[in-house]
Coordinates of C-alpha atoms in Angstrom, one line a residue:
M19 CA 0.0 0.0 0.0
K20 CA 1.5 3.4 -1.1
E21 CA 1.9 6.2 1.4
K22 CA 2.0 9.0 -1.1
L23 CA 1.9 9.9 -4.8
T24 CA 5.1 10.3 -6.9
H25 CA 5.9 13.7 -8.3
A26 CA 4.8 12.5 -11.8
E27 CA 1.5 11.2 -10.4
S28 CA 0.8 14.4 -8.6
L29 CA 1.5 16.4 -11.7
T30 CA -0.8 14.1 -13.8
I31 CA -3.7 14.6 -11.3
S32 CA -3.0 18.3 -11.0
S33 CA -3.1 18.6 -14.8
M34 CA -6.4 16.7 -14.9
L35 CA -7.9 18.9 -12.1
F36 CA -6.7 22.1 -13.9
G37 CA -8.3 20.7 -17.1
L38 CA -11.6 20.1 -15.2
F39 CA -11.6 23.6 -13.7
F40 CA -10.4 25.6 -16.6
G41 CA -13.1 26.2 -19.2
A42 CA -13.8 29.1 -21.5
G43 CA -15.3 31.2 -18.7
N44 CA -12.0 31.0 -16.9
L45 CA -10.4 32.9 -19.9
I46 CA -13.3 35.2 -20.8
F47 CA -13.9 36.7 -17.3
P48 CA -10.3 37.7 -16.5
A49 CA -9.8 39.0 -20.1
Y50 CA -12.8 41.4 -19.7
L51 CA -11.7 42.2 -16.2
G52 CA -8.4 43.3 -17.5
E53 CA -9.9 45.5 -20.2
A54 CA -12.5 47.1 -18.0
S55 CA -10.3 47.7 -14.9
G56 CA -7.3 49.2 -16.8
A57 CA -5.2 51.1 -14.2
N58 CA -7.1 49.2 -11.4
L59 CA -6.0 45.9 -12.8
W60 CA -4.2 44.5 -9.8
I61 CA -6.8 45.4 -7.2
S62 CA -9.5 43.9 -9.4
L63 CA -7.5 40.8 -10.1
L64 CA -6.9 40.4 -6.4
G65 CA -10.7 40.2 -5.9
F66 CA -11.0 37.8 -8.8
L67 CA -8.3 35.5 -7.3
I68 CA -10.1 35.4 -3.9
T69 CA -13.2 33.8 -5.4
G70 CA -11.7 32.3 -8.6
V71 CA -8.6 30.6 -7.0
G72 CA -8.8 30.9 -3.2
L73 CA -12.3 29.5 -2.8
P74 CA -11.7 26.5 -5.1
L75 CA -8.6 25.7 -3.2
L76 CA -10.5 25.9 0.1
A77 CA -13.2 23.7 -1.4
I78 CA -10.7 21.0 -2.3
A79 CA -9.0 21.4 1.1
S80 CA -12.3 21.0 3.0
L81 CA -12.8 17.6 1.3
G82 CA -9.3 16.6 2.1
M83 CA -9.1 17.8 5.7
T84 CA -12.5 16.3 6.6
R85 CA -11.6 13.0 4.7
S86 CA -14.9 13.2 2.9
E87 CA -15.7 11.0 0.0
G88 CA -17.3 13.8 -1.9
L89 CA -19.9 16.6 -1.7
L90 CA -22.7 14.2 -0.6
D91 CA -20.5 13.1 2.4
L92 CA -19.4 16.6 3.3
S93 CA -22.9 18.2 3.1
G94 CA -24.2 15.3 5.2
R95 CA -22.8 17.1 8.2
V96 CA -25.8 19.4 8.0
S97 CA -28.4 16.6 7.6
H98 CA -29.1 13.6 5.4
K99 CA -31.9 15.3 3.5
Y100 CA -30.0 18.5 3.0
S101 CA -27.0 16.6 1.6
Y102 CA -29.3 15.2 -1.2
F103 CA -30.9 18.6 -1.8
F104 CA -27.7 20.6 -1.9
T105 CA -25.7 18.0 -3.9
C106 CA -28.5 17.7 -6.5
L107 CA -28.9 21.4 -6.9
L108 CA -25.1 22.1 -7.1
Y109 CA -24.4 19.3 -9.6
L110 CA -27.4 20.1 -11.8
T111 CA -26.3 23.8 -11.8
I112 CA -22.7 23.3 -12.7
G113 CA -23.8 20.3 -14.9
P114 CA -26.5 20.0 -17.5
F115 CA -28.6 23.1 -16.6
F116 CA -26.0 25.8 -16.8
A117 CA -22.3 25.1 -17.0
I118 CA -22.2 22.4 -19.6
P119 CA -24.6 24.2 -22.0
R120 CA -22.2 27.2 -21.5
C121 CA -19.4 24.9 -22.6
F122 CA -21.4 24.4 -25.9
T123 CA -22.3 28.0 -26.5
V124 CA -19.1 29.9 -25.5
P125 CA -16.8 28.4 -28.1
F126 CA -19.5 28.8 -30.7
E127 CA -20.3 32.4 -29.9
T128 CA -16.7 33.6 -29.4
G129 CA -14.8 31.5 -32.0
I130 CA -16.7 29.1 -34.2
S131 CA -19.4 31.5 -35.4
A132 CA -16.8 33.7 -37.1
L133 CA -15.7 30.7 -39.2
L134 CA -19.2 29.8 -40.5
P135 CA -19.8 29.8 -44.2
S136 CA -21.4 33.0 -45.4
G137 CA -25.2 32.6 -45.7
M138 CA -25.5 30.0 -42.9
A139 CA -28.0 31.0 -40.2
K140 CA -26.4 31.3 -36.8
S141 CA -29.1 29.1 -35.2
T142 CA -28.3 26.4 -37.8
G143 CA -24.6 26.7 -37.1
L144 CA -25.1 26.4 -33.3
F145 CA -27.2 23.3 -33.8
I146 CA -24.6 21.6 -36.0
F147 CA -21.7 22.6 -33.7
S148 CA -23.7 21.5 -30.6
L149 CA -24.3 18.1 -32.2
I150 CA -20.6 17.6 -32.9
F151 CA -19.6 18.8 -29.5
F152 CA -22.2 16.5 -27.9
A153 CA -20.9 13.5 -29.8
I154 CA -17.3 14.1 -28.8
M155 CA -18.2 14.9 -25.2
L156 CA -20.4 11.8 -24.8
F157 CA -17.7 9.5 -26.4
F158 CA -15.1 10.5 -23.7
S159 CA -17.7 10.7 -20.9
L160 CA -18.8 7.1 -21.4
R161 CA -15.2 6.0 -20.6
P162 CA -14.7 7.5 -17.1
G163 CA -11.8 5.2 -16.4
R164 CA -9.7 7.0 -19.0
I165 CA -10.5 10.6 -17.8
M166 CA -7.1 11.1 -16.2
D167 CA -5.5 10.2 -19.6
W168 CA -7.9 12.1 -21.8
I169 CA -7.8 15.4 -19.8
G170 CA -4.5 15.2 -17.8
K171 CA -2.2 14.0 -20.5
F172 CA -3.8 15.2 -23.8
L173 CA -6.5 17.9 -23.6
T174 CA -4.9 20.1 -21.0
P175 CA -1.5 20.2 -22.6
A176 CA -3.2 20.9 -26.0
F177 CA -5.1 23.8 -24.4
L178 CA -1.9 25.2 -22.8
L179 CA -0.1 25.0 -26.1
F180 CA -2.7 27.1 -27.9
F181 CA -2.9 29.5 -24.9
F182 CA 0.8 30.3 -24.6
F183 CA 1.1 30.5 -28.4
I184 CA -1.0 33.6 -28.3
M185 CA -0.1 35.0 -24.9
I186 CA 3.7 34.8 -25.2
M187 CA 3.4 36.9 -28.4
A188 CA 1.1 39.4 -26.6
L189 CA 3.5 39.7 -23.6
L190 CA 6.5 40.2 -25.8
H191 CA 4.8 42.8 -27.9
P192 CA 2.2 44.5 -25.7
L193 CA -0.4 46.7 -27.4
G194 CA -0.3 49.4 -24.8
N195 CA 0.4 50.6 -21.2
Y196 CA -2.5 49.5 -18.9
H197 CA -1.5 52.3 -16.4
A198 CA -2.9 54.8 -18.9
V199 CA -6.2 53.0 -19.3
K200 CA -9.2 54.5 -17.5
P201 CA -11.3 52.0 -15.6
V202 CA -15.0 51.8 -16.6
G203 CA -18.2 51.0 -14.7
E204 CA -18.0 49.2 -11.4
Y205 CA -14.3 48.6 -12.0
A206 CA -13.8 52.3 -11.5
S207 CA -15.9 52.7 -8.3
A208 CA -15.5 49.3 -6.7
P209 CA -12.7 47.3 -8.3
L210 CA -12.1 44.8 -5.5
I211 CA -15.8 43.8 -5.1
S212 CA -16.2 43.8 -8.9
G213 CA -13.3 41.3 -9.1
V214 CA -14.8 39.2 -6.4
L215 CA -18.2 39.0 -8.1
A216 CA -16.5 38.3 -11.5
G217 CA -14.8 35.3 -9.8
Y218 CA -18.2 34.0 -8.9
N219 CA -19.0 33.5 -12.6
T220 CA -16.2 30.9 -13.0
M221 CA -18.3 28.6 -10.8
D222 CA -15.0 27.1 -9.6
A223 CA -15.7 27.1 -5.8
L224 CA -18.7 24.9 -6.7
A225 CA -16.6 22.9 -9.1
G226 CA -14.0 22.3 -6.4
L227 CA -16.7 20.6 -4.3
A228 CA -18.0 18.7 -7.3
F229 CA -14.7 17.5 -8.8
G230 CA -13.6 16.1 -5.4
I231 CA -15.0 12.7 -6.2
I232 CA -12.9 12.5 -9.4
V233 CA -9.7 13.6 -7.7
I234 CA -10.2 11.2 -4.8
S235 CA -10.9 8.3 -7.2
S236 CA -7.8 9.1 -9.2
I237 CA -5.6 9.2 -6.2
R238 CA -6.8 5.8 -5.2
T239 CA -6.2 4.5 -8.7
F240 CA -2.5 5.1 -8.1
G241 CA -2.6 3.0 -4.9
V242 CA -2.9 5.5 -2.2
T243 CA -5.9 4.4 -0.1
K244 CA -5.4 5.4 3.6
P245 CA -7.9 8.2 4.3
E246 CA -5.2 10.5 5.8
K247 CA -2.9 10.0 2.9
V248 CA -5.7 10.5 0.4
A249 CA -6.5 13.8 2.2
S250 CA -2.9 14.9 2.0
A251 CA -2.6 14.1 -1.7
T252 CA -5.9 15.9 -2.4
L253 CA -4.6 19.0 -0.8
K254 CA -1.3 18.9 -2.6
T255 CA -2.8 18.5 -6.0
G256 CA -5.3 21.3 -5.2
V257 CA -2.4 23.7 -4.4
L258 CA -0.5 22.9 -7.6
T259 CA -3.7 23.3 -9.7
C260 CA -4.6 26.6 -8.1
L261 CA -1.1 28.1 -8.5
L262 CA -1.3 27.3 -12.3
M263 CA -4.8 28.9 -12.5
A264 CA -3.6 32.0 -10.7
V265 CA -0.7 32.4 -13.2
I266 CA -2.9 32.0 -16.2
Y267 CA -5.6 34.4 -14.8
A268 CA -2.9 37.1 -14.2
I269 CA -1.5 36.7 -17.7
T270 CA -4.9 36.8 -19.3
A271 CA -6.0 39.9 -17.3
L272 CA -2.7 41.7 -18.1
V273 CA -2.9 41.0 -21.8
G274 CA -6.6 42.1 -21.7
A275 CA -5.7 45.4 -20.0
Q276 CA -2.8 46.1 -22.4
S277 CA -5.0 45.5 -25.4
R278 CA -7.5 48.3 -24.5
T279 CA -5.5 51.2 -25.8
D280 CA -5.3 49.8 -29.3
L281 CA -8.4 47.6 -29.6
G282 CA -10.8 49.4 -27.3
L283 CA -13.3 47.9 -24.8
A284 CA -14.9 44.7 -26.2
A285 CA -18.4 43.6 -25.4
N286 CA -17.1 40.6 -23.5
G287 CA -13.9 38.7 -22.7
G288 CA -14.5 36.3 -25.6
E289 CA -14.6 39.1 -28.1
A290 CA -11.5 40.6 -26.5
L291 CA -9.4 37.4 -26.8
S292 CA -10.6 36.9 -30.3
Q293 CA -9.5 40.4 -31.3
I294 CA -6.1 39.9 -29.6
A295 CA -5.6 36.5 -31.4
R296 CA -6.5 38.1 -34.8
H297 CA -4.2 41.1 -34.2
Y298 CA -1.1 39.0 -33.5
F299 CA -1.9 36.3 -36.1
P300 CA -3.9 37.8 -38.9
G301 CA -6.0 35.1 -40.7
L302 CA -4.7 32.3 -38.5
G303 CA -5.6 33.9 -35.2
A304 CA -9.3 33.2 -35.5
V305 CA -8.6 29.5 -36.0
I306 CA -6.1 29.3 -33.2
F307 CA -8.5 31.1 -30.8
A308 CA -11.4 28.8 -31.9
L309 CA -9.3 25.7 -31.2
M310 CA -8.2 27.0 -27.8
I311 CA -11.7 27.8 -26.7
F312 CA -13.1 24.5 -28.1
V313 CA -10.5 22.4 -26.2
A314 CA -11.0 24.4 -23.0
C315 CA -14.7 23.8 -23.0
L316 CA -14.5 20.2 -24.1
K317 CA -12.3 19.0 -21.3
T318 CA -14.4 20.8 -18.7
A319 CA -17.7 19.4 -20.1
I320 CA -16.3 15.9 -20.1
G321 CA -15.3 16.3 -16.4
L322 CA -18.7 17.7 -15.5
I323 CA -20.6 14.9 -17.1
T324 CA -18.3 12.4 -15.4
A325 CA -18.7 14.0 -12.0
C326 CA -22.4 14.4 -12.3
S327 CA -23.0 10.8 -13.4
E328 CA -20.7 9.3 -10.8
T329 CA -22.4 11.3 -8.1
F330 CA -26.0 10.4 -9.2
V331 CA -25.0 6.8 -9.3
E332 CA -23.8 7.1 -5.7
M333 CA -26.9 8.9 -4.6
F334 CA -29.4 6.7 -6.4
P335 CA -27.6 3.3 -6.8
K336 CA -30.8 1.3 -7.6
T337 CA -32.0 3.6 -10.4
L338 CA -29.8 4.1 -13.5
S339 CA -26.3 3.1 -14.5
Y340 CA -23.5 5.5 -15.0
N341 CA -23.8 5.3 -18.8
K342 CA -27.5 6.1 -18.7
W343 CA -27.0 9.1 -16.4
A344 CA -24.2 10.4 -18.7
I345 CA -26.5 10.1 -21.8
I346 CA -29.4 11.9 -20.0
F347 CA -27.2 14.7 -18.7
S348 CA -25.6 15.1 -22.2
L349 CA -29.0 15.3 -23.9
L350 CA -30.2 17.8 -21.4
A351 CA -27.2 20.0 -21.9
F352 CA -27.5 19.7 -25.7
G353 CA -31.1 20.9 -25.6
I354 CA -30.5 23.8 -23.2
A355 CA -27.4 24.9 -25.1
N356 CA -29.6 25.7 -28.2
V357 CA -31.6 28.4 -26.3
G358 CA -28.5 30.7 -26.5
L359 CA -25.7 32.0 -24.3
T360 CA -27.4 35.1 -23.1
T361 CA -30.5 33.2 -21.8
I362 CA -28.3 30.7 -20.1
I363 CA -26.3 33.4 -18.3
S364 CA -29.3 35.4 -17.2
F365 CA -30.9 32.4 -15.5
S366 CA -27.6 30.9 -14.1
L367 CA -26.6 34.0 -12.1
P368 CA -29.5 34.0 -9.6
V369 CA -28.8 30.3 -8.8
L370 CA -25.1 31.0 -8.4
M371 CA -25.9 33.8 -6.0
L372 CA -27.8 31.3 -3.9
L373 CA -25.4 28.4 -4.1
Y374 CA -22.1 30.3 -3.6
P375 CA -22.9 31.5 0.0
L376 CA -24.2 28.0 0.9
A377 CA -21.0 26.4 -0.4
I378 CA -18.8 29.0 1.3
S379 CA -20.5 28.5 4.7
L380 CA -20.1 24.8 4.4
I381 CA -16.5 25.0 3.4
L382 CA -15.8 27.5 6.3
L383 CA -17.3 25.2 8.9
A384 CA -15.6 22.1 7.5
L385 CA -12.1 23.7 7.5
T386 CA -12.5 24.9 11.1
S387 CA -14.5 21.9 12.5
E388 CA -11.5 20.2 14.1
V389 CA -10.5 23.4 15.9
F390 CA -13.9 24.3 17.3
D391 CA -15.5 20.8 17.3
F392 CA -18.7 22.0 15.5
K393 CA -21.8 19.8 16.0
Q394 CA -24.5 19.0 13.5
V395 CA -26.7 21.7 15.1
D396 CA -24.0 24.3 14.4
Y397 CA -24.0 23.3 10.7
Q398 CA -27.7 23.6 10.6
I399 CA -27.8 27.1 12.2
M400 CA -25.1 28.3 9.8
T401 CA -26.9 26.9 6.8
A402 CA -30.3 28.3 7.8
V403 CA -28.8 31.8 8.2
T404 CA -26.9 31.6 5.0
F405 CA -29.9 30.4 3.0
L406 CA -32.2 33.1 4.3
C407 CA -29.7 35.8 3.5
A408 CA -28.6 34.4 0.1
L409 CA -32.3 34.3 -1.0
G410 CA -32.1 38.1 -1.1
D411 CA -29.2 38.0 -3.5
F412 CA -31.1 35.3 -5.5
F413 CA -34.1 37.6 -5.9
K414 CA -32.0 40.6 -6.8
A415 CA -30.2 38.7 -9.5
L416 CA -33.4 37.5 -11.2
P417 CA -34.1 38.9 -14.7
A418 CA -35.9 42.3 -14.4
G419 CA -39.3 40.9 -15.4
M420 CA -39.2 38.4 -12.6
Q421 CA -38.1 40.6 -9.7
V422 CA -40.3 41.5 -6.8
K423 CA -39.5 45.0 -5.8
A424 CA -40.9 44.8 -2.3
V425 CA -38.8 41.8 -1.4
I426 CA -35.6 43.4 -2.8
S427 CA -36.4 46.6 -0.9
L428 CA -36.8 44.7 2.4
Y429 CA -33.5 42.9 2.0
G430 CA -31.8 46.2 1.0
R431 CA -32.9 47.7 4.3
L432 CA -31.9 44.8 6.4
L433 CA -28.6 43.6 5.0
P434 CA -25.3 45.5 4.7
L435 CA -23.5 45.1 1.3
Y436 CA -26.8 43.9 -0.3
Q437 CA -26.4 46.4 -3.1
D438 CA -23.0 44.9 -3.8
G439 CA -24.3 41.4 -4.2
L440 CA -22.8 40.3 -0.8
G441 CA -25.8 40.7 1.5
W442 CA -25.1 37.3 3.1
L443 CA -21.5 38.2 4.1
V444 CA -22.0 40.1 7.4
P445 CA -24.8 37.9 8.9
V446 CA -22.8 34.7 8.0
A447 CA -19.6 36.2 9.5
V448 CA -21.4 37.2 12.7
T449 CA -23.1 33.8 13.0
F450 CA -19.7 32.0 12.5
V451 CA -18.1 34.1 15.3
I452 CA -21.0 33.3 17.7
L453 CA -20.9 29.6 16.9
A454 CA -17.1 29.5 17.3
I455 CA -17.3 31.2 20.7
K456 CA -20.1 28.9 21.8
A457 CA -18.1 25.9 20.7
A458 CA -14.9 27.1 22.3
I459 CA -16.8 27.6 25.7
S460 CA -18.4 24.2 25.5
K461 CA -15.0 22.6 24.7
K462 CA -13.4 24.3 27.6
R463 CA -16.1 23.2 30.0
A464 CA -15.8 19.6 28.8

């Protein structure tokens, strides 16, 4: 029985985990952050790294330190019923309902659509591309035992090759000085908070909890089976992965900020990266960018289908097989993808605003549970407070036609930072401090 992973095995799993995390959104959001923040680049990027790198690392650490088998096991600390509710909601959100359809539509909207034959309707192009993407994704997803090879050894290196091909040229020949670029919108008035909220959109804190089951399974494949050794290996691979993510976020944001002087402010990060690629590689740039985005999204979609299917088999062992779950989730994602990227994003944001605080409070308690010896009732109190406060951010993020003004106004009067999208933060922090003091007093008396 092995005590730890070799360096090569750690790198393989870290490469796989990076590939699972790093989809097109992880390029698009920091690229736009760079363009929009300009001279405020580093303070905005700091906010982005808190939620885009720090939270995913803490999510992975929470699984490792508590020696949990996955999200279902970890969220069971609240209650058995809640673990099923939260696990289903999280996996469906980052799986077939929102994140996987986004993996279909982002490469099409930002890269593939520019390569369509003239005269082809965009909706037709999206359908054909979705069908091809669906077929490739399902082919790999139906072979979960090879996911470490597919993603860790092939797709991630291919993505990094395309990425650095563009970025090295951009860093060697910058388009402008970002210090002279005036920040726009929220990046001018509240750069740190804007960066924090942009990091939400990567969904990576949720993905860190979701992908834990794949990481733990991969570690055991290499022969490390003792719970404490699996926990240590999980944390180590998480640190390596998040360091690589932070480097790539910083490069992407910097290149985005430098491009603003010459290329102007793009409508979104995908358009910004496409313009940068075409600038440095006229003619060929559009193809390189399309391939980079396609590979980025494909590897993430494969990982999400695999994680969702394995988890639902674990939760409902007497219902469907892994392959049937994978086919169902793939078909759902294919159907939802064809409603368009704008619609997907408008409905995913409210759910994220509800899920993120619940995930953060669970991670916080899990990481500090050994120190304060939190009981199940503490998890339940924290979750109840978080849920009630996060509902306010959920209602506020709904599309304009679905908002209830009276509810939003009430939450606005009651919760500090509500207008910034962080209405849950102060109540959750206060609740945690109270629970920690109570637990410390109880521990001292015992």
